[in-house]
Amino acid sequence: MVQPMLPHNNSSFPAEVSEFLLNCFVRSPSWQRWLAVPLGLLFLLAMGANTTLLITIWLEASLHEPMYYLLSLLSMLDIVLCLTVIPKVLAIFWFDLRPISFSACFLQMFIMNNFLPMESCTFLVMAYDRYVAICKPLHYSSIITGQFVAKAAVFILARNTFLTAPIPILSARLHYCGKNIIENCICANLSVSKLSCDNVTLNRIYQLIVAWTLLGSDLILIFLSYTFILRAVLRLKAKGAAAKALSTCGSHFILILFFSTILLVFVFTHMAKKKVYPDVPVLLNVLHHVIPAALNPIVYGVRTKEIKQGIWKLLRRGG
């Protein structure tokens, strides 16, 4: 007896979902209209300020030092994160271009999950740089070298790529059974994976463990570094030495506050999402990719005399 042809079960063919739809602010669509211009201005500020900082450090010989190389790395990470997220968000706000291809979605997910911990790890290395400068000033030039920065950059790249790469891979391997509307402005792992008809427990647990391991350990070590720095500063007896030492760390500490405060607020609002308006975590997720990127180079530019002088030289050359 000939068996009838059964229809294919779409859940076994994840490639059937060729694109997703990013549905920003489902409950507050008017937010898009109010956020479009400020977000566009923040994006232009982030791109312009970080590009100016990179060019200044590259052209100014006096800035060819390990601390400024680390700042250059931070600026490059900020630029990549902004370009990965914000243009697509602005395209949704301005032109309602909500579709994003399957591959582009998971590429965005990979970059976001990889580069945010890279940025956190860069802050950790910068904290160590300030620790050595304040607590072991006589050994600074022998410890913090160009070779140290190169090794730190390799460590930052290897650690975060190795540990975060499974997140988009696990999500991409799930079976998507027809639901393709992501209730987010970006391809966040949890927003995408919940569209799957598979069990996503492993995916969620792995992301939670990696996030707390990478970001949590970085923040703890940064806190310890600044505890040692503060203790060393309080022991300085020379007139004005404490103020000068704190000034050298001030810019870096402010950057960490920008990064960690928004991140922690996002994490806690996400954990308490039943008590928080649902679109708030979506908004914080978007802002976390642009506000630190816009403010980081400005803070260093304003507070660091050498960078200000380098920018003025660059402007005079252009004039």
Short mmCIF file of C-alpha atoms in Angstrom, two decimals:
data_model
loop_
_atom_site.label_atom_id
_atom_site.label_comp_id
_atom_site.label_asym_id
_atom_site.label_seq_id
_atom_site.Cartn_x
_atom_site.Cartn_y
_atom_site.Cartn_z
CA MET A 1 0.00 0.00 0.00
CA VAL A 2 1.42 3.36 -1.00
CA GLN A 3 1.93 5.68 1.96
CA PRO A 4 0.57 9.20 1.49
CA MET A 5 3.13 12.00 1.28
CA LEU A 6 3.32 13.83 4.58
CA PRO A 7 3.99 17.54 4.59
CA HIS A 8 7.40 18.58 5.76
CA ASN A 9 7.63 19.66 9.35
CA ASN A 10 8.98 23.20 9.13
CA SER A 11 10.40 22.93 12.63
CA SER A 12 13.16 20.63 11.28
CA PHE A 13 14.26 23.20 8.73
CA PRO A 14 15.65 26.31 10.49
CA ALA A 15 16.83 27.62 7.12
CA GLU A 16 13.14 28.06 6.21
CA VAL A 17 13.27 31.26 8.25
CA SER A 18 15.18 33.44 5.82
CA GLU A 19 14.66 36.66 7.76
CA PHE A 20 13.39 38.13 11.00
CA LEU A 21 11.38 41.29 11.65
CA LEU A 22 12.68 43.64 14.34
CA ASN A 23 9.63 45.11 16.09
CA CYS A 24 10.90 48.01 18.22
CA PHE A 25 8.85 49.30 21.16
CA VAL A 26 5.77 47.18 20.57
CA ARG A 27 3.82 48.85 23.37
CA SER A 28 5.18 52.38 22.82
CA PRO A 29 5.52 52.93 19.05
CA SER A 30 5.61 56.71 19.57
CA TRP A 31 9.04 56.30 21.24
CA GLN A 32 10.54 55.74 17.81
CA ARG A 33 9.52 59.21 16.67
CA TRP A 34 10.93 60.89 19.78
CA LEU A 35 14.16 58.88 19.83
CA ALA A 36 15.06 59.07 16.13
CA VAL A 37 16.80 62.47 16.19
CA PRO A 38 18.60 62.16 19.59
CA LEU A 39 19.82 58.67 18.70
CA GLY A 40 21.05 59.88 15.28
CA LEU A 41 22.93 62.77 16.92
CA LEU A 42 24.48 60.45 19.51
CA PHE A 43 25.57 58.10 16.72
CA LEU A 44 27.22 60.94 14.75
CA LEU A 45 28.89 62.18 17.95
CA ALA A 46 30.21 58.70 18.75
CA MET A 47 31.58 58.18 15.23
CA GLY A 48 33.11 61.65 14.99
CA ALA A 49 34.64 61.72 18.48
CA ASN A 50 36.15 58.23 18.30
CA THR A 51 37.49 58.77 14.78
CA THR A 52 39.06 62.09 15.86
CA LEU A 53 40.64 60.41 18.87
CA LEU A 54 42.06 57.55 16.78
CA ILE A 55 43.52 59.93 14.17
CA THR A 56 44.99 62.17 16.89
CA ILE A 57 46.71 59.26 18.65
CA TRP A 58 47.97 57.90 15.32
CA LEU A 59 49.43 61.21 14.09
CA GLU A 60 50.75 62.63 17.37
CA ALA A 61 54.09 60.99 18.28
CA SER A 62 53.83 62.05 21.94
CA LEU A 63 50.71 59.88 22.28
CA HIS A 64 52.46 56.70 21.12
CA GLU A 65 52.38 55.24 24.61
CA PRO A 66 50.71 52.11 26.07
CA MET A 67 47.91 54.02 27.85
CA TYR A 68 46.84 55.69 24.59
CA TYR A 69 47.13 52.43 22.65
CA LEU A 70 44.59 50.96 25.10
CA LEU A 71 42.36 53.97 24.59
CA SER A 72 42.64 53.43 20.81
CA LEU A 73 41.52 49.82 21.30
CA LEU A 74 38.53 51.04 23.31
CA SER A 75 37.61 53.52 20.56
CA MET A 76 37.81 50.81 17.87
CA LEU A 77 35.52 48.53 19.90
CA ASP A 78 33.06 51.41 20.37
CA ILE A 79 33.03 52.16 16.63
CA VAL A 80 32.37 48.52 15.69
CA LEU A 81 29.58 48.16 18.27
CA CYS A 82 27.91 51.38 17.12
CA LEU A 83 28.12 50.44 13.44
CA THR A 84 26.75 46.98 14.19
CA VAL A 85 23.65 48.17 16.04
CA ILE A 86 22.72 51.83 15.59
CA PRO A 87 22.41 52.20 11.75
CA LYS A 88 19.90 49.33 11.68
CA VAL A 89 17.94 50.84 14.59
CA LEU A 90 17.86 54.23 12.81
CA ALA A 91 16.72 52.52 9.58
CA ILE A 92 13.80 51.06 11.53
CA PHE A 93 12.96 54.40 13.15
CA TRP A 94 13.16 56.48 9.97
CA PHE A 95 12.21 54.12 7.14
CA ASP A 96 10.47 51.17 8.89
CA LEU A 97 13.12 48.78 7.47
CA ARG A 98 12.38 46.06 10.01
CA PRO A 99 13.50 42.93 8.09
CA ILE A 100 16.94 41.52 8.89
CA SER A 101 18.30 38.39 7.24
CA PHE A 102 18.93 35.21 9.20
CA SER A 103 22.72 35.45 8.74
CA ALA A 104 22.88 39.21 9.46
CA CYS A 105 20.90 38.72 12.67
CA PHE A 106 23.29 36.12 14.06
CA LEU A 107 26.33 38.09 12.90
CA GLN A 108 25.00 41.08 14.86
CA MET A 109 24.40 38.80 17.84
CA PHE A 110 27.98 37.48 17.65
CA ILE A 111 29.52 40.97 17.53
CA MET A 112 27.38 42.29 20.39
CA ASN A 113 28.05 39.30 22.65
CA ASN A 114 31.77 39.38 21.79
CA PHE A 115 32.63 43.07 21.75
CA LEU A 116 30.83 44.16 24.93
CA PRO A 117 32.94 41.77 27.09
CA MET A 118 35.99 42.87 25.06
CA GLU A 119 35.25 46.43 26.12
CA SER A 120 34.87 45.33 29.74
CA CYS A 121 38.18 43.47 29.54
CA THR A 122 39.87 46.55 28.03
CA PHE A 123 38.68 48.58 31.04
CA LEU A 124 40.25 45.91 33.24
CA VAL A 125 43.62 46.23 31.48
CA MET A 126 43.37 50.02 31.72
CA ALA A 127 42.68 49.67 35.46
CA TYR A 128 45.81 47.55 35.79
CA ASP A 129 47.74 50.23 33.87
CA ARG A 130 46.57 52.87 36.39
CA TYR A 131 47.35 50.51 39.30
CA VAL A 132 50.95 50.11 38.15
CA ALA A 133 51.28 53.85 37.46
CA ILE A 134 50.12 54.78 40.99
CA CYS A 135 51.29 51.84 43.12
CA LYS A 136 54.52 50.91 41.31
CA PRO A 137 55.59 54.08 39.49
CA LEU A 138 59.30 53.16 39.38
CA HIS A 139 58.51 49.93 37.52
CA TYR A 140 55.83 51.36 35.20
CA SER A 141 58.02 51.72 32.11
CA SER A 142 59.35 48.17 32.45
CA ILE A 143 55.91 46.57 33.09
CA ILE A 144 53.56 48.56 30.85
CA THR A 145 55.25 48.34 27.46
CA GLY A 146 54.15 48.10 23.84
CA GLN A 147 54.66 44.35 24.09
CA PHE A 148 52.38 44.24 27.15
CA VAL A 149 49.63 46.05 25.19
CA ALA A 150 50.03 43.62 22.26
CA LYS A 151 49.74 40.60 24.57
CA ALA A 152 46.76 42.18 26.35
CA ALA A 153 45.01 42.76 23.00
CA VAL A 154 45.54 39.11 22.00
CA PHE A 155 44.22 37.97 25.40
CA ILE A 156 41.14 40.22 25.10
CA LEU A 157 40.38 38.89 21.60
CA ALA A 158 41.01 35.21 22.41
CA ARG A 159 39.23 35.08 25.79
CA ASN A 160 36.04 36.73 24.65
CA THR A 161 35.79 35.15 21.20
CA PHE A 162 36.34 31.66 22.61
CA LEU A 163 33.76 32.02 25.37
CA THR A 164 31.06 34.03 23.55
CA ALA A 165 31.12 32.37 20.09
CA PRO A 166 28.87 29.46 21.25
CA ILE A 167 26.03 31.91 22.08
CA PRO A 168 25.07 32.80 18.47
CA ILE A 169 26.01 29.27 17.31
CA LEU A 170 23.60 27.67 19.80
CA SER A 171 20.89 30.16 18.83
CA ALA A 172 21.42 29.68 15.07
CA ARG A 173 21.16 25.91 15.43
CA LEU A 174 17.68 26.11 16.95
CA HIS A 175 14.62 25.24 14.87
CA TYR A 176 12.40 28.21 14.01
CA CYS A 177 8.85 27.15 13.26
CA GLY A 178 7.35 30.20 11.65
CA LYS A 179 7.51 32.92 14.31
CA ASN A 180 9.93 35.54 13.06
CA ILE A 181 8.96 38.79 14.82
CA ILE A 182 11.65 39.82 17.33
CA GLU A 183 10.22 42.14 19.97
CA ASN A 184 13.43 44.14 20.17
CA CYS A 185 15.42 46.69 18.14
CA ILE A 186 18.40 44.33 17.93
CA CYS A 187 19.07 40.62 17.61
CA ALA A 188 19.57 39.96 21.33
CA ASN A 189 20.03 36.26 22.02
CA LEU A 190 17.10 35.88 24.42
CA SER A 191 14.74 37.85 22.16
CA VAL A 192 15.62 35.65 19.16
CA SER A 193 15.85 32.25 20.83
CA LYS A 194 12.38 32.50 22.37
CA LEU A 195 10.96 32.37 18.81
CA SER A 196 12.27 28.82 18.51
CA CYS A 197 10.11 25.75 19.02
CA ASP A 198 13.08 23.93 20.62
CA ASN A 199 14.10 23.78 24.25
CA VAL A 200 16.32 26.85 24.78
CA THR A 201 17.37 26.09 28.37
CA LEU A 202 21.00 25.33 27.43
CA ASN A 203 21.19 28.53 25.38
CA ARG A 204 19.88 30.69 28.24
CA ILE A 205 22.00 29.04 30.94
CA TYR A 206 25.19 29.32 28.86
CA GLN A 207 24.63 33.03 28.17
CA LEU A 208 23.91 33.71 31.84
CA ILE A 209 27.05 31.88 32.99
CA VAL A 210 29.29 33.54 30.38
CA ALA A 211 27.89 37.02 31.01
CA TRP A 212 28.37 36.86 34.77
CA THR A 213 31.75 35.13 34.43
CA LEU A 214 33.22 37.66 31.99
CA LEU A 215 31.56 40.93 33.00
CA GLY A 216 31.26 40.03 36.67
CA SER A 217 34.91 39.01 37.07
CA ASP A 218 36.08 42.10 35.17
CA LEU A 219 34.07 44.46 37.38
CA ILE A 220 35.30 42.74 40.57
CA LEU A 221 38.96 42.98 39.47
CA ILE A 222 38.49 46.62 38.42
CA PHE A 223 37.01 47.37 41.85
CA LEU A 224 39.98 45.67 43.55
CA SER A 225 42.44 47.65 41.41
CA TYR A 226 40.84 50.93 42.43
CA THR A 227 40.76 49.83 46.08
CA PHE A 228 44.54 49.35 45.96
CA ILE A 229 44.94 52.64 44.06
CA LEU A 230 42.88 54.56 46.62
CA ARG A 231 44.82 53.02 49.50
CA ALA A 232 48.13 53.98 47.85
CA VAL A 233 46.91 57.52 47.13
CA LEU A 234 45.85 58.08 50.74
CA ARG A 235 49.39 57.22 51.84
CA LEU A 236 50.97 59.91 49.66
CA LYS A 237 52.31 62.70 51.84
CA ALA A 238 53.79 65.06 49.24
CA LYS A 239 51.73 68.20 48.75
CA GLY A 240 49.33 67.82 45.82
CA ALA A 241 50.51 64.25 45.08
CA ALA A 242 47.18 62.67 46.01
CA ALA A 243 45.19 65.09 43.85
CA LYS A 244 47.53 64.53 40.89
CA ALA A 245 47.35 60.75 41.28
CA LEU A 246 43.55 60.79 41.46
CA SER A 247 43.40 63.07 38.42
CA THR A 248 45.31 60.53 36.33
CA CYS A 249 42.68 57.91 37.21
CA GLY A 250 39.64 60.19 37.03
CA SER A 251 38.97 59.88 33.31
CA HIS A 252 39.26 56.11 33.35
CA PHE A 253 37.02 55.79 36.41
CA ILE A 254 34.32 57.96 34.79
CA LEU A 255 34.38 55.76 31.65
CA ILE A 256 33.92 52.64 33.79
CA LEU A 257 30.94 54.28 35.50
CA PHE A 258 29.33 55.05 32.10
CA PHE A 259 29.83 51.46 30.98
CA SER A 260 28.95 49.59 34.17
CA THR A 261 26.05 51.76 35.36
CA ILE A 262 23.99 51.43 32.16
CA LEU A 263 24.90 47.74 31.94
CA LEU A 264 23.87 47.01 35.53
CA VAL A 265 20.62 48.98 35.17
CA PHE A 266 19.84 46.98 32.02
CA VAL A 267 20.61 43.66 33.75
CA PHE A 268 18.47 44.42 36.81
CA THR A 269 15.53 45.76 34.79
CA HIS A 270 15.70 42.64 32.62
CA MET A 271 15.70 40.41 35.72
CA ALA A 272 12.72 42.34 37.14
CA LYS A 273 10.91 42.64 33.85
CA LYS A 274 7.55 41.74 35.39
CA LYS A 275 7.78 44.94 37.47
CA VAL A 276 9.31 47.12 34.74
CA TYR A 277 7.59 48.50 31.65
CA PRO A 278 8.54 45.96 28.90
CA ASP A 279 10.00 48.51 26.47
CA VAL A 280 12.44 49.93 29.06
CA PRO A 281 15.01 47.08 28.79
CA VAL A 282 14.83 47.39 24.98
CA LEU A 283 15.59 51.11 25.23
CA LEU A 284 18.47 50.55 27.68
CA ASN A 285 19.91 47.86 25.42
CA VAL A 286 20.03 50.29 22.50
CA LEU A 287 21.41 53.19 24.56
CA HIS A 288 24.15 51.00 26.02
CA HIS A 289 25.60 50.63 22.53
CA VAL A 290 25.83 54.37 21.87
CA ILE A 291 26.02 56.48 25.06
CA PRO A 292 29.37 55.12 26.38
CA ALA A 293 30.75 55.23 22.81
CA ALA A 294 29.78 58.90 22.49
CA LEU A 295 31.05 59.96 25.93
CA ASN A 296 34.29 57.93 26.26
CA PRO A 297 36.45 59.97 23.83
CA ILE A 298 34.96 63.26 25.03
CA VAL A 299 35.82 62.54 28.67
CA TYR A 300 39.41 61.63 27.76
CA GLY A 301 39.67 64.58 25.39
CA VAL A 302 38.47 67.04 28.04
CA ARG A 303 40.43 65.63 30.98
CA THR A 304 43.74 64.68 29.31
CA LYS A 305 46.04 67.59 28.44
CA GLU A 306 48.11 65.59 25.94
CA ILE A 307 45.04 64.57 23.93
CA LYS A 308 43.67 68.14 23.93
CA GLN A 309 47.02 69.40 22.64
CA GLY A 310 47.08 66.67 19.98
CA ILE A 311 43.57 67.57 18.80
CA TRP A 312 44.48 71.28 18.58
CA LYS A 313 47.55 70.38 16.49
CA LEU A 314 45.37 68.25 14.23
CA LEU A 315 42.87 71.09 13.79
CA ARG A 316 45.65 73.57 12.98
CA ARG A 317 47.02 71.19 10.35
CA GLY A 318 43.57 70.87 8.82
CA GLY A 319 43.15 74.64 8.82
#
